[in-house]
Tab-separated table of C-alpha atoms in Angstrom:
chain	number	residue	atom	x	y	z
P	22	MET	CA	-116.378	297.425	-25.158
P	23	SER	CA	-118.099	295.455	-22.621
P	24	VAL	CA	-116.444	292.540	-20.712
P	25	GLU	CA	-118.359	290.183	-23.124
P	26	GLN	CA	-116.845	291.752	-26.130
P	27	VAL	CA	-113.159	291.535	-24.895
P	28	GLU	CA	-113.458	288.091	-23.596
P	29	GLU	CA	-115.631	286.427	-26.430
P	30	SER	CA	-115.203	288.247	-29.343
P	31	ASP	CA	-112.724	287.856	-32.243
P	32	GLN	CA	-111.710	291.601	-32.032
P	33	PHE	CA	-108.180	292.564	-30.585
P	34	ALA	CA	-108.373	295.303	-27.960
P	35	PRO	CA	-105.050	295.165	-26.040
P	36	ARG	CA	-105.197	296.840	-22.902
P	37	PHE	CA	-102.465	298.494	-21.818
P	38	ASP	CA	-101.851	299.144	-17.836
P	39	SER	CA	-101.711	302.907	-15.889
P	40	ASN	CA	-97.731	302.965	-17.285
P	41	GLY	CA	-98.931	301.903	-21.068
P	42	LEU	CA	-97.459	298.660	-20.783
P	43	ILE	CA	-98.952	294.862	-21.460
P	44	PRO	CA	-97.220	291.970	-19.734
P	45	CYS	CA	-95.463	289.169	-22.247
P	46	ILE	CA	-94.686	286.030	-21.405
P	47	THR	CA	-92.330	284.538	-23.760
P	48	LEU	CA	-92.456	280.629	-24.406
P	49	ASP	CA	-89.841	278.606	-26.261
P	50	SER	CA	-91.819	277.613	-29.515
P	51	ASN	CA	-89.571	274.096	-29.153
P	52	THR	CA	-88.927	273.183	-25.120
P	53	ARG	CA	-92.269	275.102	-24.010
P	54	GLN	CA	-89.655	276.351	-21.194
P	55	VAL	CA	-91.086	279.963	-20.370
P	56	LEU	CA	-87.932	281.795	-21.558
P	57	MET	CA	-88.958	285.131	-19.826
P	58	PHE	CA	-91.101	287.483	-18.600
P	59	ALA	CA	-91.411	291.492	-19.653
P	60	MET	CA	-93.101	294.175	-20.730
P	61	MET	CA	-94.375	295.816	-23.997
P	62	ASN	CA	-95.606	299.209	-24.745
P	63	ARG	CA	-97.956	300.075	-27.898
P	64	GLU	CA	-95.085	300.410	-30.217
P	65	ALA	CA	-93.352	297.345	-29.039
P	66	LEU	CA	-96.524	294.998	-29.289
P	67	GLN	CA	-97.087	296.804	-32.541
P	68	LEU	CA	-93.519	296.168	-34.135
P	69	THR	CA	-93.386	292.663	-32.552
P	70	ILE	CA	-96.786	292.145	-34.778
P	71	GLU	CA	-95.617	293.514	-37.628
P	72	THR	CA	-92.079	292.491	-37.933
P	73	GLY	CA	-92.569	289.305	-36.363
P	74	LEU	CA	-89.407	289.955	-34.037
P	75	ALA	CA	-89.741	290.178	-30.337
P	76	HIS	CA	-89.441	293.946	-29.388
P	77	TYR	CA	-90.291	294.972	-25.560
P	78	TRP	CA	-90.099	297.913	-23.493
P	79	SER	CA	-87.363	298.092	-21.148
P	80	ARG	CA	-88.112	299.485	-17.649
P	81	SER	CA	-84.263	299.681	-16.385
P	82	ARG	CA	-83.224	301.398	-19.315
P	83	GLY	CA	-86.673	303.666	-20.278
P	84	LYS	CA	-86.399	302.487	-24.192
P	85	LEU	CA	-88.087	300.370	-26.816
P	86	TRP	CA	-86.046	297.215	-26.962
P	87	LYS	CA	-85.517	294.918	-29.847
P	88	LYS	CA	-84.471	291.820	-28.431
P	89	GLY	CA	-80.713	290.817	-29.386
P	90	GLU	CA	-80.029	294.356	-30.818
P	91	THR	CA	-76.855	293.727	-28.349
P	92	SER	CA	-76.447	290.418	-28.270
P	93	GLY	CA	-77.691	289.076	-31.436
P	94	MET	CA	-79.698	286.871	-29.583
P	95	VAL	CA	-83.240	287.783	-31.258
P	96	GLN	CA	-86.431	285.958	-31.057
P	97	GLN	CA	-88.648	285.078	-33.818
P	98	VAL	CA	-92.241	285.126	-33.138
P	99	LYS	CA	-93.794	282.086	-34.271
P	100	ARG	CA	-97.424	282.252	-32.751
P	101	MET	CA	-98.892	285.360	-30.204
P	102	LEU	CA	-101.515	284.229	-28.028
P	103	ILE	CA	-103.718	286.820	-26.022
P	104	ASP	CA	-105.611	285.788	-22.712
P	105	ASP	CA	-109.356	286.382	-21.723
P	106	ASP	CA	-109.314	289.881	-20.455
P	107	GLN	CA	-106.629	291.086	-23.291
P	108	ASP	CA	-104.397	292.382	-20.747
P	109	CYS	CA	-101.774	289.901	-21.132
P	110	VAL	CA	-99.600	288.181	-24.213
P	111	VAL	CA	-98.160	285.219	-24.850
P	112	ILE	CA	-95.267	284.602	-27.665
P	113	GLU	CA	-93.685	281.675	-28.716
P	114	VAL	CA	-90.536	282.049	-30.257
P	115	GLY	CA	-87.585	280.497	-31.770
P	116	LEU	CA	-83.905	281.560	-30.421
P	117	THR	CA	-80.666	282.540	-32.354
P	118	PRO	CA	-77.088	282.034	-30.864
P	119	PRO	CA	-75.411	285.324	-29.294
P	120	VAL	CA	-72.692	286.652	-31.890
P	121	GLY	CA	-70.106	286.715	-29.343
P	122	GLY	CA	-70.342	282.692	-29.604
P	123	GLY	CA	-72.030	280.173	-27.592
P	124	GLN	CA	-75.800	278.277	-27.706
P	125	GLU	CA	-78.922	279.520	-28.476
P	126	ALA	CA	-80.381	281.609	-25.041
P	127	SER	CA	-82.539	283.984	-24.335
P	128	CYS	CA	-81.490	285.275	-20.672
P	129	HIS	CA	-78.684	287.962	-20.193
P	130	VAL	CA	-77.077	285.882	-17.287
P	131	GLY	CA	-76.037	283.414	-19.680
P	132	TYR	CA	-78.702	280.688	-19.372
P	133	ARG	CA	-81.113	279.730	-22.095
P	134	SER	CA	-84.133	280.645	-19.802
P	135	CYS	CA	-84.514	283.129	-17.252
P	136	PHE	CA	-86.170	280.528	-15.162
P	137	TYR	CA	-83.264	278.579	-14.228
P	138	ARG	CA	-83.949	277.905	-10.651
P	139	GLU	CA	-86.339	275.666	-9.159
P	140	VAL	CA	-88.151	276.307	-5.939
P	141	PRO	CA	-88.662	273.384	-3.543
P	142	ILE	CA	-92.529	272.989	-3.245
P	143	GLY	CA	-94.399	271.383	-0.019
P	144	ARG	CA	-92.280	272.153	3.182
P	145	LYS	CA	-92.728	274.727	5.793
P	146	SER	CA	-90.592	277.728	4.635
P	147	GLU	CA	-89.243	279.313	8.139
P	148	LYS	CA	-85.775	278.042	7.503
P	149	PRO	CA	-84.155	280.223	4.491
P	150	ILE	CA	-85.311	278.403	1.302
P	151	GLN	CA	-82.278	277.170	-0.934
P	152	LEU	CA	-82.957	276.957	-4.821
P	153	THR	CA	-82.090	274.298	-7.171
P	154	PHE	CA	-80.306	275.360	-10.681
P	155	ILE	CA	-82.314	273.315	-13.365
P	156	GLU	CA	-79.800	274.339	-16.412
P	157	THR	CA	-76.811	272.272	-16.522
P	158	GLY	CA	-74.568	275.005	-17.293
P	159	LYS	CA	-74.596	278.380	-19.038
P	160	ALA	CA	-75.443	278.587	-22.852
P	161	PHE	CA	-72.902	281.656	-23.410
P	162	ASP	CA	-70.609	283.574	-21.424
P	163	PRO	CA	-72.164	286.891	-20.444
P	164	VAL	CA	-68.958	288.984	-20.394
P	165	ALA	CA	-68.050	287.669	-24.288
P	166	VAL	CA	-71.628	288.790	-25.397
P	167	TYR	CA	-72.738	291.809	-23.577
P	168	GLY	CA	-69.128	293.166	-22.572
P	169	ASP	CA	-68.969	296.620	-21.079
P	170	THR	CA	-73.183	297.155	-21.343
P	171	PRO	CA	-74.304	297.547	-17.813
P	172	ASN	CA	-76.495	294.851	-15.972
P	173	PRO	CA	-80.202	295.495	-16.735
P	174	THR	CA	-81.411	293.884	-13.161
P	175	ARG	CA	-82.287	296.905	-10.618
P	176	LEU	CA	-82.915	295.735	-7.149
F	29	MET	CA	-78.365	291.555	-1.387
F	30	SER	CA	-76.247	292.233	-4.336
F	31	VAL	CA	-77.223	291.521	-8.165
F	32	GLU	CA	-74.981	288.746	-7.923
F	33	GLN	CA	-76.485	287.446	-4.877
F	34	VAL	CA	-79.901	287.547	-6.472
F	35	GLU	CA	-79.071	286.247	-9.827
F	36	GLU	CA	-76.257	283.745	-9.067
F	37	SER	CA	-76.896	282.307	-6.080
F	38	ASP	CA	-79.111	279.528	-4.347
F	39	GLN	CA	-80.598	281.957	-1.731
F	40	PHE	CA	-84.304	282.430	-2.573
F	41	ALA	CA	-85.170	286.042	-2.325
F	42	PRO	CA	-88.595	286.914	-4.053
F	43	ARG	CA	-88.754	290.629	-4.576
F	44	PHE	CA	-92.220	292.004	-4.095
F	45	ASP	CA	-93.354	295.421	-6.426
F	46	SER	CA	-94.450	298.465	-4.732
F	47	ASN	CA	-98.170	296.928	-4.228
F	48	GLY	CA	-96.525	293.774	-2.277
F	49	LEU	CA	-97.334	291.555	-5.625
F	50	ILE	CA	-95.281	289.472	-7.663
F	51	PRO	CA	-96.223	288.030	-10.978
F	52	CYS	CA	-96.728	284.200	-11.404
F	53	ILE	CA	-97.417	282.519	-14.826
F	54	THR	CA	-98.872	279.152	-14.657
F	55	LEU	CA	-98.066	276.331	-17.004
F	56	ASP	CA	-99.927	273.247	-17.499
F	57	SER	CA	-97.570	270.651	-16.617
F	58	ASN	CA	-98.936	268.035	-18.989
F	59	THR	CA	-99.484	270.005	-22.456
F	60	ARG	CA	-97.092	273.157	-21.546
F	61	GLN	CA	-99.524	275.451	-22.215
F	62	VAL	CA	-99.613	278.933	-20.663
F	63	LEU	CA	-102.769	278.456	-18.655
F	64	MET	CA	-103.072	282.029	-17.009
F	65	PHE	CA	-100.994	284.908	-15.761
F	66	ALA	CA	-101.725	286.345	-11.896
F	67	MET	CA	-100.455	287.890	-9.213
F	68	MET	CA	-99.506	286.625	-5.863
F	69	ASN	CA	-98.808	288.679	-2.531
F	70	ARG	CA	-96.228	287.181	0.041
F	71	GLU	CA	-99.120	284.820	1.917
F	72	ALA	CA	-100.205	283.626	-1.648
F	73	LEU	CA	-96.578	282.601	-2.650
F	74	GLN	CA	-95.889	281.245	0.844
F	75	LEU	CA	-99.196	279.242	0.921
F	76	THR	CA	-98.332	277.491	-2.378
F	77	ILE	CA	-94.929	276.710	-1.507
F	78	GLU	CA	-96.014	275.219	1.526
F	79	THR	CA	-99.569	273.507	0.294
F	80	GLY	CA	-98.602	272.768	-3.058
F	81	LEU	CA	-101.881	274.213	-4.023
F	82	ALA	CA	-101.738	277.443	-6.066
F	83	HIS	CA	-102.810	280.696	-4.250
F	84	TYR	CA	-103.090	283.831	-5.697
F	85	TRP	CA	-103.974	287.527	-4.618
F	86	SER	CA	-107.208	288.987	-6.843
F	87	ARG	CA	-106.322	292.261	-7.519
F	88	SER	CA	-110.337	292.339	-8.988
F	89	ARG	CA	-111.541	291.312	-5.400
F	90	GLY	CA	-108.920	292.435	-2.915
F	91	LYS	CA	-108.323	289.271	-1.172
F	92	LEU	CA	-106.584	286.364	-1.161
F	93	TRP	CA	-107.660	283.911	-3.830
F	94	LYS	CA	-107.079	279.629	-3.366
F	95	LYS	CA	-107.553	278.761	-6.853
F	96	GLY	CA	-110.651	276.525	-7.374
F	97	GLU	CA	-112.131	277.600	-3.890
F	98	THR	CA	-115.344	278.392	-6.119
F	99	SER	CA	-114.910	276.659	-8.974
F	100	GLY	CA	-113.432	273.274	-7.714
F	101	MET	CA	-110.674	273.538	-10.017
F	102	VAL	CA	-107.785	273.626	-7.830
F	103	GLN	CA	-104.301	273.358	-9.259
F	104	GLN	CA	-101.490	271.126	-8.133
F	105	VAL	CA	-98.058	272.509	-7.853
F	106	LYS	CA	-95.519	270.243	-9.796
F	107	ARG	CA	-92.641	272.619	-10.184
F	108	MET	CA	-92.118	276.241	-9.380
F	109	LEU	CA	-89.346	278.195	-10.809
F	110	ILE	CA	-87.934	281.712	-10.286
F	111	ASP	CA	-86.233	284.309	-12.691
F	112	ASP	CA	-82.959	285.688	-12.860
F	113	ASP	CA	-83.815	289.012	-10.607
F	114	GLN	CA	-86.543	286.904	-8.531
F	115	ASP	CA	-89.253	289.199	-9.325
F	116	CYS	CA	-91.367	286.808	-11.275
F	117	VAL	CA	-92.342	282.885	-10.596
F	118	VAL	CA	-93.258	280.242	-12.752
F	119	ILE	CA	-95.449	277.375	-11.476
F	120	GLU	CA	-96.176	274.426	-13.668
F	121	VAL	CA	-99.472	272.672	-12.283
F	122	GLY	CA	-101.808	269.886	-12.522
F	123	LEU	CA	-105.490	270.356	-13.084
F	124	THR	CA	-108.666	269.228	-11.632
F	125	PRO	CA	-112.316	269.044	-13.138
F	126	PRO	CA	-114.835	271.794	-11.889
F	127	VAL	CA	-117.805	270.283	-9.167
F	128	GLY	CA	-119.992	271.847	-11.685
F	129	GLY	CA	-119.416	270.028	-14.386
F	130	GLY	CA	-116.998	269.497	-17.442
F	131	GLN	CA	-113.694	268.955	-18.401
F	132	GLU	CA	-110.514	269.911	-16.207
F	133	ALA	CA	-109.606	273.386	-16.981
F	134	SER	CA	-108.557	277.031	-15.533
F	135	CYS	CA	-110.080	279.840	-17.176
F	136	HIS	CA	-113.291	281.199	-15.777
F	137	VAL	CA	-114.677	281.920	-19.177
F	138	GLY	CA	-114.820	278.075	-19.789
F	139	TYR	CA	-111.555	277.615	-21.760
F	140	ARG	CA	-109.190	275.247	-20.577
F	141	SER	CA	-106.542	277.794	-20.834
F	142	CYS	CA	-107.031	282.173	-20.718
F	143	PHE	CA	-104.955	282.001	-23.854
F	144	TYR	CA	-107.313	280.842	-26.143
F	145	ARG	CA	-107.168	282.934	-28.745
F	146	GLU	CA	-104.048	283.513	-31.395
F	147	VAL	CA	-103.153	286.956	-32.527
F	148	PRO	CA	-102.014	287.052	-36.597
F	149	ILE	CA	-98.142	288.245	-36.890
F	150	GLY	CA	-96.532	289.332	-39.810
F	151	ARG	CA	-99.033	292.157	-41.033
F	152	LYS	CA	-99.446	295.960	-40.988
F	153	SER	CA	-101.575	296.141	-38.172
F	154	GLU	CA	-103.677	299.391	-39.348
F	155	LYS	CA	-106.787	297.184	-40.211
F	156	PRO	CA	-108.702	296.085	-36.918
F	157	ILE	CA	-106.817	292.774	-35.909
F	158	GLN	CA	-109.094	289.631	-35.825
F	159	LEU	CA	-108.108	287.140	-33.217
F	160	THR	CA	-108.501	283.335	-33.885
F	161	PHE	CA	-109.807	280.802	-31.323
F	162	ILE	CA	-107.653	277.988	-30.858
F	163	GLU	CA	-109.695	275.860	-28.567
F	164	THR	CA	-112.088	273.618	-29.893
F	165	GLY	CA	-114.642	274.669	-27.561
F	166	LYS	CA	-115.139	275.073	-23.862
F	167	ALA	CA	-114.499	272.785	-21.196
F	168	PHE	CA	-117.433	273.685	-18.904
F	169	ASP	CA	-120.299	275.611	-18.518
F	170	PRO	CA	-119.125	279.138	-16.765
F	171	VAL	CA	-122.901	279.828	-15.525
F	172	ALA	CA	-122.794	276.060	-14.017
F	173	VAL	CA	-119.821	276.353	-12.551
F	174	TYR	CA	-119.606	279.951	-10.816
F	175	GLY	CA	-123.416	280.357	-10.710
F	176	ASP	CA	-123.920	284.229	-9.569
F	177	THR	CA	-120.575	285.055	-8.839
F	178	PRO	CA	-119.542	288.330	-10.341
F	179	ASN	CA	-117.127	288.169	-13.295
F	180	PRO	CA	-113.795	288.876	-12.047
F	181	THR	CA	-112.470	290.856	-15.197
F	182	ARG	CA	-112.860	294.609	-14.537
F	183	LEU	CA	-112.177	296.775	-17.536
């Protein structure tokens, strides 16, 4: 395929990186917040398209990850978009409350969105930069929802 | 730093991958469209924070990239967010029209957003999937704006 075909045509030709992954940006279809950023492998992308439920590839756990399989916070895909060179997708999703109680959300830390902190703009970054929490509070209690499941974050 | 510090504290501690890069999702602050997905290195992130103008690391050109340096389509950062494990940022930006004429936009192909095509959801993907163009037309003529500059897309 040529660059022109990939960029200008209506042929779906997703491009996976050297690890077989394509990045996915997940947007809340109601609030238009960015909820999360994760990777999909070919199977996760195909399952997302076929079922209309978000599937990812968990790099920390090394396995296919149907969003909500532990928490109940499944994501219903309202729309999927792909970018110019077809190496990134956006999904616009509806949210589901966790089965362990709480409000509809996406982030394992307990917030609606993973992007719950703001970085101040327009200042010299010599001093440590202090983040501001932009969500009013957690949507659910992560212990009640995830129990003993290990935190997926790897530093 | 512990996982708890990275996720729960107000300390800005961005985490770069093995190539020294952090992914950035760029959102239109007015329309809440996802405009583009690109990478930043430490310098691009710092310049974005200090100047309030979006800077990226161009992987195809192997250089720091002030958005709009060729086209005039600079991006003014209204807000920056960082995710739970601090390995991805979102910037919400205002757009500028290209100096070569046309409407305000972001994508080098000529569309407002790089995500100008929709992938149909809820069907078996055995047959080739056909994309739908969701923008009514190009915001500018890429030849008038970029001239002989090589297309940054690498297949």
